[in-house]
Amino acid sequence: MTLATVARSVAARAGNVWALPTLPLLGGGAATAVWGRRRAALQTVPAVNTLSSPSAALSETKRPAHDTADTFDALPPSVTLPLSTGPLSVGTAATGGTQQMNLFTAVNDALRIALETDESAVVFGEDVAFGGVFRCTQHLRDAFGPDRVFNTPLCEQGIAGFGIGLAASGVTAVAEIQFADYSLPAYDQLANEAAKFRYRSGGAYSAGLTVRMPCGAVGHGGLYHSQSPEALFCATPGLKVVMPRDPVRAKGLLLASIRDANPVIFMEPKALYRASVAPTPVEDYELPLGVAETVVPGRDVTLVGWGAQVHVLVAAAARAAAEDDISAEVLDLQTLCPWDVDAVVASVKRTGRLVVSHEAPLSGGLGGEVAATVAADAFLSLEAPVKRVCGWDTPFPLAHEKYYVPNVERCLEAIKDVVAF
Amino acid sequence: MSKIFMFDALRAATDEEMAKDPTVCVIGEDVGHYGGSYKVTKDLHSKYGDLRVLDTPIAENSFTGMAIGAAITGLRPIVEGMNMSFLLLAFNQISNNAGMLRYTSGGNFTLPLVIRGPGGVGRQLGAEHSQRLEAYFQAIPGLKIVACSTPYNAKGLLKSAIRDNNPVVFFEHVLLYNLQEEIPQEEYFLPLNKVEFVRKGKDITILTYSRMRHHVIQALPALLKEGYDPEVIDLISLKPLDIDSISISVKKTHKVLIVEECMKTAGIGAELIAQINEYLFDELDAPVVRLSSQDIPTPYNGSLEQATVIQPSQIVDSVKSIITSVKAIIT
């Protein structure tokens, strides 16, 4: 796949009479690679792609250190996701089953599938060529070539601007910003250009790029390697914002984001890149955007979070059950903009209490938006004020990180407060 | 007392502070020779010269960074964004530098910086010139945020902002520069962290700021005629929110309406409602209602643009609806 081919494809898409070029799938599969994001979702991927069959994948991807043959043999036949719209089963035996993956392996797998199924897809960013500082883009350049997986200079504004231009010309652009903290120089491009393209062109153009960025606390990131700026992007109409909590969600949500025709900010909790390991479907699958998931069902209080914080809430829920016999329901929003208002409101109407938790600072954070909306839509159901357990209104500290992040103890205290109100 | 335009009040504040303190300076596009695109720095260049009223290239990221550097090395710069929307290009400077340098230097640096400029929806300025950035800056630790709305509070607040040793983001509004008001001749300062009580009342607390304050005031005659008695509060301080003063009002009226120009999702109203519900849960007789701009880029078309911001008639309808619904529950 060369730049010339891309250019020809762009011309074809623009209305040229040339037929769309067709290429065989890498690995010798029989299916034809098709053009564009939307068609990728429609095409049939062979049940067992040679690159994603378990044995081939094992030799390709880096297995987590603690993975053993025993664990591999005992993988469940499929994964059922308790989405608010109904349970969804993926990774059944018919579609290749599951493979132990961590978050960066799952992201890598999603990128590989995106590059395979959409001949216009390109992946670019700082250091992506050698595999990326978090290994998310490993082996992709070898498989797909330097015209489809390439480095950019150290210029986030340029990465975003270039991606927007590519996307507006019909290319499936998947940009990487090395840390979410660095997305701020690109903020004008994302807020003023990407978010507004379709609106101000009256629908003639859209800038449906995907911008991936590692976010969140990691134990030693300090001020500029730990931020979670989701509130800034959620407050900009025209952008979608997604944050997965584990490899299964990461792969499905990333494929859905790449194939979505809107600009999507895909935030990956960096602490989970290696720490979150799960049997992940090897097939090409998408999870719906805008749909939350009930991680733990409960009766007494609703806990809402996203990304790594969901795991903190699950731990706090377990402690609340053990110590005070409180049954807490944990919801993972997954998509932060547009977020699943119906699922959260329905849950609060049942439980009557809500705690929202996020790492980002309290003031102006997304917790405020969730609290405000629930306070309006479920006002008569609330038995207690909505509590927000968040990072403090200071820059993200280095030495004092453990006092900053909303840990299990702080979440547990909030749960007890709202139940006792 | 003398009658003065808003832009003149801001100019007078800047002039007075520059005369008193030689470290106060203005940096921005067209602030010097041209006198400012909204005349806020008119004639200051001839009075104070090139270096204290500095014309910059069209490079917001660079001159904001420069101002931050100047602030930590002893000057008191006022950065003018020709339109606040353009300061998105300087977002990294404002967030990762201005907001953080005092913290990261362990208190060794202070940042007596004012970042001011017109924001808000104007008359057909288009999406990129009609931004309301208060919602985004609200999420940044280390900044104070203030929104002026009248010549009187503009002058007092700007003087306080210039004297404050922290970075202050000072929001003005494109459509309010020609407001006229009588202001005192003598020097006065207004606190950066307190609300302004526009009208005392007992039926409902209306929280608003900037241009929407005037839309609320335009809605008052219709409400008063029908016997409603709203209490109107101009937030002034968007970060930190003056929740103490707001609490006094809510404990009296038990109903709250927020009228804001920023967009609904994750706006100022969201944070305000979260805090009101958290601290005043038992005082509320009805859900807090927020009237905000639509979650869309601002249209260029005039009628569509008008439809995206809250108009006085919507405020009247909302007040009536809230008070009627509470009466229905109580009776």
mmCIF file with all atom_site columns, C-alpha atoms in Angstrom, chain A residues 21-168:
data_model
loop_
_atom_site.group_PDB
_atom_site.id
_atom_site.type_symbol
_atom_site.label_atom_id
_atom_site.label_alt_id
_atom_site.label_comp_id
_atom_site.label_asym_id
_atom_site.label_entity_id
_atom_site.label_seq_id
_atom_site.pdbx_PDB_ins_code
_atom_site.Cartn_x
_atom_site.Cartn_y
_atom_site.Cartn_z
_atom_site.occupancy
_atom_site.B_iso_or_equiv
_atom_site.pdbx_formal_charge
_atom_site.auth_seq_id
_atom_site.auth_comp_id
_atom_site.auth_asym_id
_atom_site.auth_atom_id
_atom_site.pdbx_PDB_model_num
ATOM 1   C CA . PRO A 1 21  ? -8.435  -0.561  -6.086 1.00 0.00 ? 21  PRO A CA 1
ATOM 2   C CA . THR A 1 22  ? -8.705  -3.918  -4.383 1.00 0.00 ? 22  THR A CA 1
ATOM 3   C CA . LEU A 1 23  ? -5.981  -5.642  -2.435 1.00 0.00 ? 23  LEU A CA 1
ATOM 4   C CA . PRO A 1 24  ? -5.853  -9.064  -0.895 1.00 0.00 ? 24  PRO A CA 1
ATOM 5   C CA . LEU A 1 25  ? -5.858  -9.153  2.874  1.00 0.00 ? 25  LEU A CA 1
ATOM 6   C CA . LEU A 1 26  ? -2.402  -9.563  4.309  1.00 0.00 ? 26  LEU A CA 1
ATOM 7   C CA . GLY A 1 27  ? -1.740  -13.141 5.273  1.00 0.00 ? 27  GLY A CA 1
ATOM 8   C CA . GLY A 1 28  ? -3.397  -14.548 2.171  1.00 0.00 ? 28  GLY A CA 1
ATOM 9   C CA . GLY A 1 29  ? -7.017  -14.352 3.273  1.00 0.00 ? 29  GLY A CA 1
ATOM 10  C CA . ALA A 1 30  ? -9.651  -14.529 0.616  1.00 0.00 ? 30  ALA A CA 1
ATOM 11  C CA . ALA A 1 31  ? -11.688 -11.457 1.565  1.00 0.00 ? 31  ALA A CA 1
ATOM 12  C CA . THR A 1 32  ? -11.204 -8.225  -0.314 1.00 0.00 ? 32  THR A CA 1
ATOM 13  C CA . ALA A 1 33  ? -9.974  -5.150  1.518  1.00 0.00 ? 33  ALA A CA 1
ATOM 14  C CA . VAL A 1 34  ? -12.512 -2.369  1.127  1.00 0.00 ? 34  VAL A CA 1
ATOM 15  C CA . TRP A 1 35  ? -12.371 1.343   1.298  1.00 0.00 ? 35  TRP A CA 1
ATOM 16  C CA . GLY A 1 36  ? -13.356 3.518   4.170  1.00 0.00 ? 36  GLY A CA 1
ATOM 17  C CA . ARG A 1 37  ? -14.533 3.360   7.714  1.00 0.00 ? 37  ARG A CA 1
ATOM 18  C CA . ARG A 1 38  ? -18.166 2.644   7.129  1.00 0.00 ? 38  ARG A CA 1
ATOM 19  C CA . ARG A 1 39  ? -17.634 -0.163  4.674  1.00 0.00 ? 39  ARG A CA 1
ATOM 20  C CA . ALA A 1 40  ? -15.166 -1.801  7.000  1.00 0.00 ? 40  ALA A CA 1
ATOM 21  C CA . ALA A 1 41  ? -17.951 -2.330  9.437  1.00 0.00 ? 41  ALA A CA 1
ATOM 22  C CA . LEU A 1 42  ? -20.062 -4.049  6.828  1.00 0.00 ? 42  LEU A CA 1
ATOM 23  C CA . GLN A 1 43  ? -17.563 -6.457  5.375  1.00 0.00 ? 43  GLN A CA 1
ATOM 24  C CA . THR A 1 44  ? -17.199 -10.060 6.489  1.00 0.00 ? 44  THR A CA 1
ATOM 25  C CA . VAL A 1 45  ? -13.925 -10.900 8.118  1.00 0.00 ? 45  VAL A CA 1
ATOM 26  C CA . PRO A 1 46  ? -12.898 -14.573 7.813  1.00 0.00 ? 46  PRO A CA 1
ATOM 27  C CA . ALA A 1 47  ? -13.611 -16.480 10.992 1.00 0.00 ? 47  ALA A CA 1
ATOM 28  C CA . VAL A 1 48  ? -9.971  -17.280 11.613 1.00 0.00 ? 48  VAL A CA 1
ATOM 29  C CA . ASN A 1 49  ? -7.599  -14.800 10.111 1.00 0.00 ? 49  ASN A CA 1
ATOM 30  C CA . THR A 1 50  ? -4.102  -16.241 9.861  1.00 0.00 ? 50  THR A CA 1
ATOM 31  C CA . LEU A 1 51  ? -2.672  -13.304 11.739 1.00 0.00 ? 51  LEU A CA 1
ATOM 32  C CA . SER A 1 52  ? -5.153  -13.518 14.545 1.00 0.00 ? 52  SER A CA 1
ATOM 33  C CA . SER A 1 53  ? -5.359  -17.269 15.039 1.00 0.00 ? 53  SER A CA 1
ATOM 34  C CA . PRO A 1 54  ? -4.303  -18.098 18.579 1.00 0.00 ? 54  PRO A CA 1
ATOM 35  C CA . SER A 1 55  ? -1.016  -19.768 17.705 1.00 0.00 ? 55  SER A CA 1
ATOM 36  C CA . ALA A 1 56  ? 0.087   -17.085 15.273 1.00 0.00 ? 56  ALA A CA 1
ATOM 37  C CA . ALA A 1 57  ? -0.961  -14.344 17.688 1.00 0.00 ? 57  ALA A CA 1
ATOM 38  C CA . LEU A 1 58  ? 1.034   -15.942 20.472 1.00 0.00 ? 58  LEU A CA 1
ATOM 39  C CA . SER A 1 59  ? 4.244   -15.696 18.564 1.00 0.00 ? 59  SER A CA 1
ATOM 40  C CA . GLU A 1 60  ? 3.469   -12.154 17.435 1.00 0.00 ? 60  GLU A CA 1
ATOM 41  C CA . THR A 1 61  ? 2.275   -10.415 20.546 1.00 0.00 ? 61  THR A CA 1
ATOM 42  C CA . LYS A 1 62  ? 4.071   -10.127 23.815 1.00 0.00 ? 62  LYS A CA 1
ATOM 43  C CA . ARG A 1 63  ? 2.426   -12.281 26.417 1.00 0.00 ? 63  ARG A CA 1
ATOM 44  C CA . PRO A 1 64  ? 1.993   -10.862 29.873 1.00 0.00 ? 64  PRO A CA 1
ATOM 45  C CA . ALA A 1 65  ? 4.718   -12.024 32.242 1.00 0.00 ? 65  ALA A CA 1
ATOM 46  C CA . HIS A 1 66  ? 2.428   -14.007 34.489 1.00 0.00 ? 66  HIS A CA 1
ATOM 47  C CA . ASP A 1 67  ? 0.658   -15.845 31.686 1.00 0.00 ? 67  ASP A CA 1
ATOM 48  C CA . THR A 1 68  ? 1.121   -19.588 31.812 1.00 0.00 ? 68  THR A CA 1
ATOM 49  C CA . ALA A 1 69  ? 0.042   -22.489 29.672 1.00 0.00 ? 69  ALA A CA 1
ATOM 50  C CA . ASP A 1 70  ? -2.469  -23.465 32.366 1.00 0.00 ? 70  ASP A CA 1
ATOM 51  C CA . THR A 1 71  ? -4.110  -20.071 32.246 1.00 0.00 ? 71  THR A CA 1
ATOM 52  C CA . PHE A 1 72  ? -4.278  -20.237 28.464 1.00 0.00 ? 72  PHE A CA 1
ATOM 53  C CA . ASP A 1 73  ? -5.974  -23.617 28.429 1.00 0.00 ? 73  ASP A CA 1
ATOM 54  C CA . ALA A 1 74  ? -8.579  -22.419 30.918 1.00 0.00 ? 74  ALA A CA 1
ATOM 55  C CA . LEU A 1 75  ? -9.757  -19.390 28.879 1.00 0.00 ? 75  LEU A CA 1
ATOM 56  C CA . PRO A 1 76  ? -13.539 -19.023 28.784 1.00 0.00 ? 76  PRO A CA 1
ATOM 57  C CA . PRO A 1 77  ? -15.189 -19.725 25.435 1.00 0.00 ? 77  PRO A CA 1
ATOM 58  C CA . SER A 1 78  ? -16.590 -16.204 25.098 1.00 0.00 ? 78  SER A CA 1
ATOM 59  C CA . VAL A 1 79  ? -16.981 -12.901 26.871 1.00 0.00 ? 79  VAL A CA 1
ATOM 60  C CA . THR A 1 80  ? -20.401 -11.525 27.805 1.00 0.00 ? 80  THR A CA 1
ATOM 61  C CA . LEU A 1 81  ? -20.551 -7.783  28.354 1.00 0.00 ? 81  LEU A CA 1
ATOM 62  C CA . PRO A 1 82  ? -23.413 -6.474  30.544 1.00 0.00 ? 82  PRO A CA 1
ATOM 63  C CA . LEU A 1 83  ? -24.156 -3.354  28.496 1.00 0.00 ? 83  LEU A CA 1
ATOM 64  C CA . SER A 1 84  ? -27.000 -1.106  29.519 1.00 0.00 ? 84  SER A CA 1
ATOM 65  C CA . THR A 1 85  ? -28.691 -1.965  26.217 1.00 0.00 ? 85  THR A CA 1
ATOM 66  C CA . GLY A 1 86  ? -28.513 -5.681  26.944 1.00 0.00 ? 86  GLY A CA 1
ATOM 67  C CA . PRO A 1 87  ? -25.822 -8.370  27.273 1.00 0.00 ? 87  PRO A CA 1
ATOM 68  C CA . LEU A 1 88  ? -23.446 -8.740  24.326 1.00 0.00 ? 88  LEU A CA 1
ATOM 69  C CA . SER A 1 89  ? -21.421 -11.897 23.694 1.00 0.00 ? 89  SER A CA 1
ATOM 70  C CA . VAL A 1 90  ? -18.170 -11.683 21.780 1.00 0.00 ? 90  VAL A CA 1
ATOM 71  C CA . GLY A 1 91  ? -15.262 -14.016 21.204 1.00 0.00 ? 91  GLY A CA 1
ATOM 72  C CA . THR A 1 92  ? -17.245 -17.207 20.812 1.00 0.00 ? 92  THR A CA 1
ATOM 73  C CA . ALA A 1 93  ? -15.537 -20.385 19.622 1.00 0.00 ? 93  ALA A CA 1
ATOM 74  C CA . ALA A 1 94  ? -16.998 -19.898 16.151 1.00 0.00 ? 94  ALA A CA 1
ATOM 75  C CA . THR A 1 95  ? -15.191 -16.592 15.788 1.00 0.00 ? 95  THR A CA 1
ATOM 76  C CA . GLY A 1 96  ? -11.839 -17.679 17.133 1.00 0.00 ? 96  GLY A CA 1
ATOM 77  C CA . GLY A 1 97  ? -12.417 -17.599 20.862 1.00 0.00 ? 97  GLY A CA 1
ATOM 78  C CA . THR A 1 98  ? -10.359 -15.452 23.212 1.00 0.00 ? 98  THR A CA 1
ATOM 79  C CA . GLN A 1 99  ? -6.703  -14.789 23.813 1.00 0.00 ? 99  GLN A CA 1
ATOM 80  C CA . GLN A 1 100 ? -5.051  -13.484 26.961 1.00 0.00 ? 100 GLN A CA 1
ATOM 81  C CA . MET A 1 101 ? -4.230  -9.846  26.266 1.00 0.00 ? 101 MET A CA 1
ATOM 82  C CA . ASN A 1 102 ? -3.273  -6.814  28.265 1.00 0.00 ? 102 ASN A CA 1
ATOM 83  C CA . LEU A 1 103 ? -4.458  -3.319  27.386 1.00 0.00 ? 103 LEU A CA 1
ATOM 84  C CA . PHE A 1 104 ? -1.631  -2.389  25.049 1.00 0.00 ? 104 PHE A CA 1
ATOM 85  C CA . THR A 1 105 ? -1.856  -5.733  23.258 1.00 0.00 ? 105 THR A CA 1
ATOM 86  C CA . ALA A 1 106 ? -5.570  -5.250  22.803 1.00 0.00 ? 106 ALA A CA 1
ATOM 87  C CA . VAL A 1 107 ? -5.039  -1.745  21.422 1.00 0.00 ? 107 VAL A CA 1
ATOM 88  C CA . ASN A 1 108 ? -2.354  -3.126  19.137 1.00 0.00 ? 108 ASN A CA 1
ATOM 89  C CA . ASP A 1 109 ? -4.732  -5.815  17.930 1.00 0.00 ? 109 ASP A CA 1
ATOM 90  C CA . ALA A 1 110 ? -7.472  -3.286  17.235 1.00 0.00 ? 110 ALA A CA 1
ATOM 91  C CA . LEU A 1 111 ? -5.068  -1.104  15.259 1.00 0.00 ? 111 LEU A CA 1
ATOM 92  C CA . ARG A 1 112 ? -3.893  -4.092  13.282 1.00 0.00 ? 112 ARG A CA 1
ATOM 93  C CA . ILE A 1 113 ? -7.464  -5.055  12.401 1.00 0.00 ? 113 ILE A CA 1
ATOM 94  C CA . ALA A 1 114 ? -8.277  -1.464  11.467 1.00 0.00 ? 114 ALA A CA 1
ATOM 95  C CA . LEU A 1 115 ? -5.268  -1.307  9.157  1.00 0.00 ? 115 LEU A CA 1
ATOM 96  C CA . GLU A 1 116 ? -6.174  -4.651  7.614  1.00 0.00 ? 116 GLU A CA 1
ATOM 97  C CA . THR A 1 117 ? -9.827  -3.991  6.990  1.00 0.00 ? 117 THR A CA 1
ATOM 98  C CA . ASP A 1 118 ? -9.566  -0.386  5.823  1.00 0.00 ? 118 ASP A CA 1
ATOM 99  C CA . GLU A 1 119 ? -6.960  0.287   3.181  1.00 0.00 ? 119 GLU A CA 1
ATOM 100 C CA . SER A 1 120 ? -7.178  4.016   3.846  1.00 0.00 ? 120 SER A CA 1
ATOM 101 C CA . ALA A 1 121 ? -6.309  3.709   7.508  1.00 0.00 ? 121 ALA A CA 1
ATOM 102 C CA . VAL A 1 122 ? -3.058  5.226   8.717  1.00 0.00 ? 122 VAL A CA 1
ATOM 103 C CA . VAL A 1 123 ? -1.510  5.367   12.170 1.00 0.00 ? 123 VAL A CA 1
ATOM 104 C CA . PHE A 1 124 ? 0.828   8.201   13.085 1.00 0.00 ? 124 PHE A CA 1
ATOM 105 C CA . GLY A 1 125 ? 2.271   10.035  16.043 1.00 0.00 ? 125 GLY A CA 1
ATOM 106 C CA . GLU A 1 126 ? 5.486   10.506  17.962 1.00 0.00 ? 126 GLU A CA 1
ATOM 107 C CA . ASP A 1 127 ? 7.558   7.304   18.131 1.00 0.00 ? 127 ASP A CA 1
ATOM 108 C CA . VAL A 1 128 ? 4.849   5.037   16.747 1.00 0.00 ? 128 VAL A CA 1
ATOM 109 C CA . ALA A 1 129 ? 7.171   3.571   14.148 1.00 0.00 ? 129 ALA A CA 1
ATOM 110 C CA . PHE A 1 130 ? 9.365   1.623   16.551 1.00 0.00 ? 130 PHE A CA 1
ATOM 111 C CA . GLY A 1 131 ? 6.315   0.407   18.435 1.00 0.00 ? 131 GLY A CA 1
ATOM 112 C CA . GLY A 1 132 ? 5.379   3.340   20.638 1.00 0.00 ? 132 GLY A CA 1
ATOM 113 C CA . VAL A 1 133 ? 6.483   4.233   24.145 1.00 0.00 ? 133 VAL A CA 1
ATOM 114 C CA . PHE A 1 134 ? 3.735   1.974   25.489 1.00 0.00 ? 134 PHE A CA 1
ATOM 115 C CA . ARG A 1 135 ? 4.126   -0.719  22.793 1.00 0.00 ? 135 ARG A CA 1
ATOM 116 C CA . CYS A 1 136 ? 0.659   -0.019  21.367 1.00 0.00 ? 136 CYS A CA 1
ATOM 117 C CA . THR A 1 137 ? 1.908   0.198   17.794 1.00 0.00 ? 137 THR A CA 1
ATOM 118 C CA . GLN A 1 138 ? 4.453   -2.631  17.870 1.00 0.00 ? 138 GLN A CA 1
ATOM 119 C CA . HIS A 1 139 ? 4.921   -4.675  14.644 1.00 0.00 ? 139 HIS A CA 1
ATOM 120 C CA . LEU A 1 140 ? 2.469   -2.495  12.698 1.00 0.00 ? 140 LEU A CA 1
ATOM 121 C CA . ARG A 1 141 ? 5.062   -0.769  10.552 1.00 0.00 ? 141 ARG A CA 1
ATOM 122 C CA . ASP A 1 142 ? 6.609   -4.106  9.611  1.00 0.00 ? 142 ASP A CA 1
ATOM 123 C CA . ALA A 1 143 ? 3.223   -5.464  8.642  1.00 0.00 ? 143 ALA A CA 1
ATOM 124 C CA . PHE A 1 144 ? 1.786   -2.459  6.838  1.00 0.00 ? 144 PHE A CA 1
ATOM 125 C CA . GLY A 1 145 ? 4.722   -0.403  5.693  1.00 0.00 ? 145 GLY A CA 1
ATOM 126 C CA . PRO A 1 146 ? 6.127   3.065   6.320  1.00 0.00 ? 146 PRO A CA 1
ATOM 127 C CA . ASP A 1 147 ? 3.391   4.805   4.320  1.00 0.00 ? 147 ASP A CA 1
ATOM 128 C CA . ARG A 1 148 ? 0.721   3.610   6.710  1.00 0.00 ? 148 ARG A CA 1
ATOM 129 C CA . VAL A 1 149 ? 2.510   3.657   10.057 1.00 0.00 ? 149 VAL A CA 1
ATOM 130 C CA . PHE A 1 150 ? 4.832   6.609   10.485 1.00 0.00 ? 150 PHE A CA 1
ATOM 131 C CA . ASN A 1 151 ? 6.375   9.042   12.926 1.00 0.00 ? 151 ASN A CA 1
ATOM 132 C CA . THR A 1 152 ? 5.565   12.715  13.189 1.00 0.00 ? 152 THR A CA 1
ATOM 133 C CA . PRO A 1 153 ? 7.709   15.514  14.566 1.00 0.00 ? 153 PRO A CA 1
ATOM 134 C CA . LEU A 1 154 ? 7.265   16.603  18.187 1.00 0.00 ? 154 LEU A CA 1
ATOM 135 C CA . CYS A 1 155 ? 4.353   18.872  17.389 1.00 0.00 ? 155 CYS A CA 1
ATOM 136 C CA . GLU A 1 156 ? 0.957   17.942  18.782 1.00 0.00 ? 156 GLU A CA 1
ATOM 137 C CA . GLN A 1 157 ? -0.775  20.838  17.058 1.00 0.00 ? 157 GLN A CA 1
ATOM 138 C CA . GLY A 1 158 ? 0.659   19.516  13.811 1.00 0.00 ? 158 GLY A CA 1
ATOM 139 C CA . ILE A 1 159 ? -0.355  15.931  14.550 1.00 0.00 ? 159 ILE A CA 1
ATOM 140 C CA . ALA A 1 160 ? -3.938  17.004  15.142 1.00 0.00 ? 160 ALA A CA 1
ATOM 141 C CA . GLY A 1 161 ? -4.038  19.423  12.226 1.00 0.00 ? 161 GLY A CA 1
ATOM 142 C CA . PHE A 1 162 ? -2.522  16.883  9.859  1.00 0.00 ? 162 PHE A CA 1
ATOM 143 C CA . GLY A 1 163 ? -4.946  14.225  11.066 1.00 0.00 ? 163 GLY A CA 1
ATOM 144 C CA . ILE A 1 164 ? -7.893  16.552  10.552 1.00 0.00 ? 164 ILE A CA 1
ATOM 145 C CA . GLY A 1 165 ? -6.807  17.307  7.010  1.00 0.00 ? 165 GLY A CA 1
ATOM 146 C CA . LEU A 1 166 ? -6.336  13.617  6.260  1.00 0.00 ? 166 LEU A CA 1
ATOM 147 C CA . ALA A 1 167 ? -9.712  12.745  7.714  1.00 0.00 ? 167 ALA A CA 1
ATOM 148 C CA . ALA A 1 168 ? -11.468 15.490  5.796  1.00 0.00 ? 168 ALA A CA 1
#
